[in-house]
mmCIF file of C-alpha atoms in Angstrom:
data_model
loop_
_atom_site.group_PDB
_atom_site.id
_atom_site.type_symbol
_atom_site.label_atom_id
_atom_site.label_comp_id
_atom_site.label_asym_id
_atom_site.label_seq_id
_atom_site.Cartn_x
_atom_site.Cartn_y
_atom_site.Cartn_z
ATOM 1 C CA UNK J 1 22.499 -12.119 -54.046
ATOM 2 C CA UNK J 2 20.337 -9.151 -54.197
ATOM 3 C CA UNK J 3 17.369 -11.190 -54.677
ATOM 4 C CA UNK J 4 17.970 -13.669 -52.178
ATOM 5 C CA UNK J 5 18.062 -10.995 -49.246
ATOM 6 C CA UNK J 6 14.750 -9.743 -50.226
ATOM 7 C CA UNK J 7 13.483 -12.738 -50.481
ATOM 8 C CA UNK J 8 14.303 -13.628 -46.838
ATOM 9 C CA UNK J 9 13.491 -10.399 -45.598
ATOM 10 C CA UNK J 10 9.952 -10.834 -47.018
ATOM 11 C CA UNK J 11 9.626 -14.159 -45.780
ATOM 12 C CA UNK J 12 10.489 -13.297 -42.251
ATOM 13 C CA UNK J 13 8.033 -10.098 -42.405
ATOM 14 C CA UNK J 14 5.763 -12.611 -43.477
ATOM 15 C CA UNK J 15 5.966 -15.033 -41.117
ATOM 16 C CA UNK J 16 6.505 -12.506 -38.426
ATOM 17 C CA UNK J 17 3.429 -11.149 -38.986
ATOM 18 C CA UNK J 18 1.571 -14.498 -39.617
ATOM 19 C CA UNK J 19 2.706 -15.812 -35.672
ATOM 20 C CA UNK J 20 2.543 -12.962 -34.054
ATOM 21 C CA UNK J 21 -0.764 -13.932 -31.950
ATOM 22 C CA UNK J 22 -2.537 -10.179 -33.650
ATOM 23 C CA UNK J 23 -5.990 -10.757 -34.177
ATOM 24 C CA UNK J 24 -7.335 -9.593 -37.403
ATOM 25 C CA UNK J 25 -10.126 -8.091 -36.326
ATOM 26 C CA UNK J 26 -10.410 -5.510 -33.444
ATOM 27 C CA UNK J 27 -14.075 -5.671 -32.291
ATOM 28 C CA UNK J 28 -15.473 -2.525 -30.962
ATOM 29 C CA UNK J 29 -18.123 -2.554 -28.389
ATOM 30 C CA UNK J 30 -20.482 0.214 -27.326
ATOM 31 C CA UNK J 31 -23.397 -0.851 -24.823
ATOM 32 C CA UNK J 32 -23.344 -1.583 -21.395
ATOM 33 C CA UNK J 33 -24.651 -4.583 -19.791
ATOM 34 C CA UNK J 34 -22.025 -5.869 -22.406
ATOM 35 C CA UNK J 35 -19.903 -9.442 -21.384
ATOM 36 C CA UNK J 36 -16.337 -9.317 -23.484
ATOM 37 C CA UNK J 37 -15.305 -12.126 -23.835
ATOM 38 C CA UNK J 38 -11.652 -12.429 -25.611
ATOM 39 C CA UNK J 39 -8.298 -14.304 -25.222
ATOM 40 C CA UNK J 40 -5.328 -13.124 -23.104
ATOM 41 C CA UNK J 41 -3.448 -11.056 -25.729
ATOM 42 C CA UNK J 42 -6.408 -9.813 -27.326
ATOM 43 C CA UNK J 43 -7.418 -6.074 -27.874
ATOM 44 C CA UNK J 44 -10.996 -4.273 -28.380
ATOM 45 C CA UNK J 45 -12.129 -1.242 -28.664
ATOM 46 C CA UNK J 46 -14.905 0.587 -26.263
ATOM 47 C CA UNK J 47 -16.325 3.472 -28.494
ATOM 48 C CA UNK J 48 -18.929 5.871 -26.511
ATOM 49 C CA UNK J 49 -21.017 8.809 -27.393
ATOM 50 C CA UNK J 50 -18.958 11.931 -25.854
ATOM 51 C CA UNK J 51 -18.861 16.251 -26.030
ATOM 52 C CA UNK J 52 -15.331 17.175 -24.607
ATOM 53 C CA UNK J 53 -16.175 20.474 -25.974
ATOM 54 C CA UNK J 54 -18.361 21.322 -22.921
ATOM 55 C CA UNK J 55 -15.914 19.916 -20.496
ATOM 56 C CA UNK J 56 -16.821 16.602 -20.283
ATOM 57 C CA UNK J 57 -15.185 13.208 -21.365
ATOM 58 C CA UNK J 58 -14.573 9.379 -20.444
ATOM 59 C CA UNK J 59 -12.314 7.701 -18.203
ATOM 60 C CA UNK J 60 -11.299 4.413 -17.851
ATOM 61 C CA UNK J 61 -10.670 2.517 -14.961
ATOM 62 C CA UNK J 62 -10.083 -1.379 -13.965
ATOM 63 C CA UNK J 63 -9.816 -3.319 -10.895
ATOM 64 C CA UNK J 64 -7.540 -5.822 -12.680
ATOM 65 C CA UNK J 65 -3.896 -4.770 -13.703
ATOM 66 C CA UNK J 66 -4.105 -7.112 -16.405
ATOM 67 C CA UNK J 67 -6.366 -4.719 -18.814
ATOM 68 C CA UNK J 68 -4.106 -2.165 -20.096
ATOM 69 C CA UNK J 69 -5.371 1.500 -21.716
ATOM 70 C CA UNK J 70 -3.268 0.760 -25.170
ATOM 71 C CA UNK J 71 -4.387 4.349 -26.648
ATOM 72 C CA UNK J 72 -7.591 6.428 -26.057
ATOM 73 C CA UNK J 73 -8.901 8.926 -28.653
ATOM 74 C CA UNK J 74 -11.628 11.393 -30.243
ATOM 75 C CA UNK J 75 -13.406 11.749 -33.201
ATOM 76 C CA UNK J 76 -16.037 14.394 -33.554
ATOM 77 C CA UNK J 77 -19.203 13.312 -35.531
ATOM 78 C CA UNK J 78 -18.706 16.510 -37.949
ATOM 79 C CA UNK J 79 -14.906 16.696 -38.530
ATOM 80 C CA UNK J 80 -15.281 19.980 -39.992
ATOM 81 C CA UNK J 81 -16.967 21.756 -36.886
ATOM 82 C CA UNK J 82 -15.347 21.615 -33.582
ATOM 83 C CA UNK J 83 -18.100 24.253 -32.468
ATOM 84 C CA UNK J 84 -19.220 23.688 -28.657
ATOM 85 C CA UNK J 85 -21.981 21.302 -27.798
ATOM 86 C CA UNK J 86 -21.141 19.832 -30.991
ATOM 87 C CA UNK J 87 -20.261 15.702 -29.896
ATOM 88 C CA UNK J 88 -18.579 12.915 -31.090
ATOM 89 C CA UNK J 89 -17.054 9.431 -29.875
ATOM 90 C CA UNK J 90 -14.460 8.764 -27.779
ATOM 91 C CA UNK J 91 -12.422 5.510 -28.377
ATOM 92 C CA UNK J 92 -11.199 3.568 -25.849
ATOM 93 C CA UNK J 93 -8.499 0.168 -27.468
ATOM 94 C CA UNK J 94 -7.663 -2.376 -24.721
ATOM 95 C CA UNK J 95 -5.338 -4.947 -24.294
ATOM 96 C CA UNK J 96 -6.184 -8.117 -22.373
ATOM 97 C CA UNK J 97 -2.537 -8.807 -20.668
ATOM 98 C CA UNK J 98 -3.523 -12.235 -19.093
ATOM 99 C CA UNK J 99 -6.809 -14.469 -18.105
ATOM 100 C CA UNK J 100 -8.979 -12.819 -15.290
ATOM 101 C CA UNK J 101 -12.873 -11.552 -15.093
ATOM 102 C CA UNK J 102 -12.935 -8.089 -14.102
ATOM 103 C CA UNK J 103 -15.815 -5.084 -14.419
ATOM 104 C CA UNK J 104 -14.412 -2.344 -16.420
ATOM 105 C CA UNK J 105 -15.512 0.968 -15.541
ATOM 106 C CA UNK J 106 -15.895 4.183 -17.317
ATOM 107 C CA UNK J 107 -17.041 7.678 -15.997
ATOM 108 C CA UNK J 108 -18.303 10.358 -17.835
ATOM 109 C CA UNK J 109 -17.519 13.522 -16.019
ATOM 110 C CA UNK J 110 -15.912 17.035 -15.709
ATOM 111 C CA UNK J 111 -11.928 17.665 -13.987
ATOM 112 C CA UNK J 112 -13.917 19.848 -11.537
ATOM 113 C CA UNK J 113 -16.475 17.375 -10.761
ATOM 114 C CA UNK J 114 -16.784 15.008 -7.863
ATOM 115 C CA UNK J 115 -19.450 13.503 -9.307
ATOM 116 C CA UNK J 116 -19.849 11.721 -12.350
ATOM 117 C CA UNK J 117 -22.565 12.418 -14.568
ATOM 118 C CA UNK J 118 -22.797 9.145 -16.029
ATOM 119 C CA UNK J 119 -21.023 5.527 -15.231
ATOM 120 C CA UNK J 120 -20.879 2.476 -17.351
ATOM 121 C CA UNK J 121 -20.106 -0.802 -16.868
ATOM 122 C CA UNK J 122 -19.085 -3.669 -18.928
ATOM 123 C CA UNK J 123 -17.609 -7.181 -18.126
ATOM 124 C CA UNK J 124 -14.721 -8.826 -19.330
ATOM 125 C CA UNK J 125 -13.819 -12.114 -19.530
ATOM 126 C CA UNK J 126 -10.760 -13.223 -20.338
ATOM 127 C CA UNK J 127 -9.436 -16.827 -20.975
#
């Protein structure tokens, strides 16, 4: 009996995770002039060079409500030093909710600032 119920419960894991639409690979892009192209359902991963620790970081916005921000982080490029001006790359995963072509749109800036420093650009197509 014992057996049997693991058994099943590994088989529906299995199977759960086997038709669950995941992809197996999340690609991760990093230049602009950059077309995505992906399936509705679909995440990816922006990854850009950024130095929080002088104020400054990335933020994402979309014209279409059918990209969604799944999680955004940081990793410094010398995990042992968080000393200012030091940098690192912030990671930005997607989700593509449903087919659309939008511009996604990231700004590199200050809370203070009205003004960007830097903006980039990249195109998504989703079908």
């Amino acid at each position: 009996m014992k057996k049997s119920a693991v058994l099943i419960l590994s088989l529906v894991c299995t199977f759960s995770l086997a038709f669950s639409g995941c992809s197996p690979e999340v690609k991760t892009y990093t230049d602009a002039d950059t077309l995505i192209e992906c399936r509705a359902g679909d995440e990816f991963i922006v990854a850009l060079p950024s130095n929080p620790t002088t104020g400054y970081s990335w933020e994402f916005q979309s014209a279409s409500s059918k990209v969604y921000l799944v999680e955004k982080t940081y990793t410094p490029d010398d995990e042992d030093s968080a000393a200012v001006g030091s940098g690192g790359t912030e990671y930005f995963r997607l989700r593509a909710l449903d087919t659309d072509e939008t511009e996604l749109r990231f700004y590199y800036s200050r809370p203070w600032d009205s003004i960007p420093a830097d903006t980039l650009v990249i195109n998504l197509k989703v079908s």
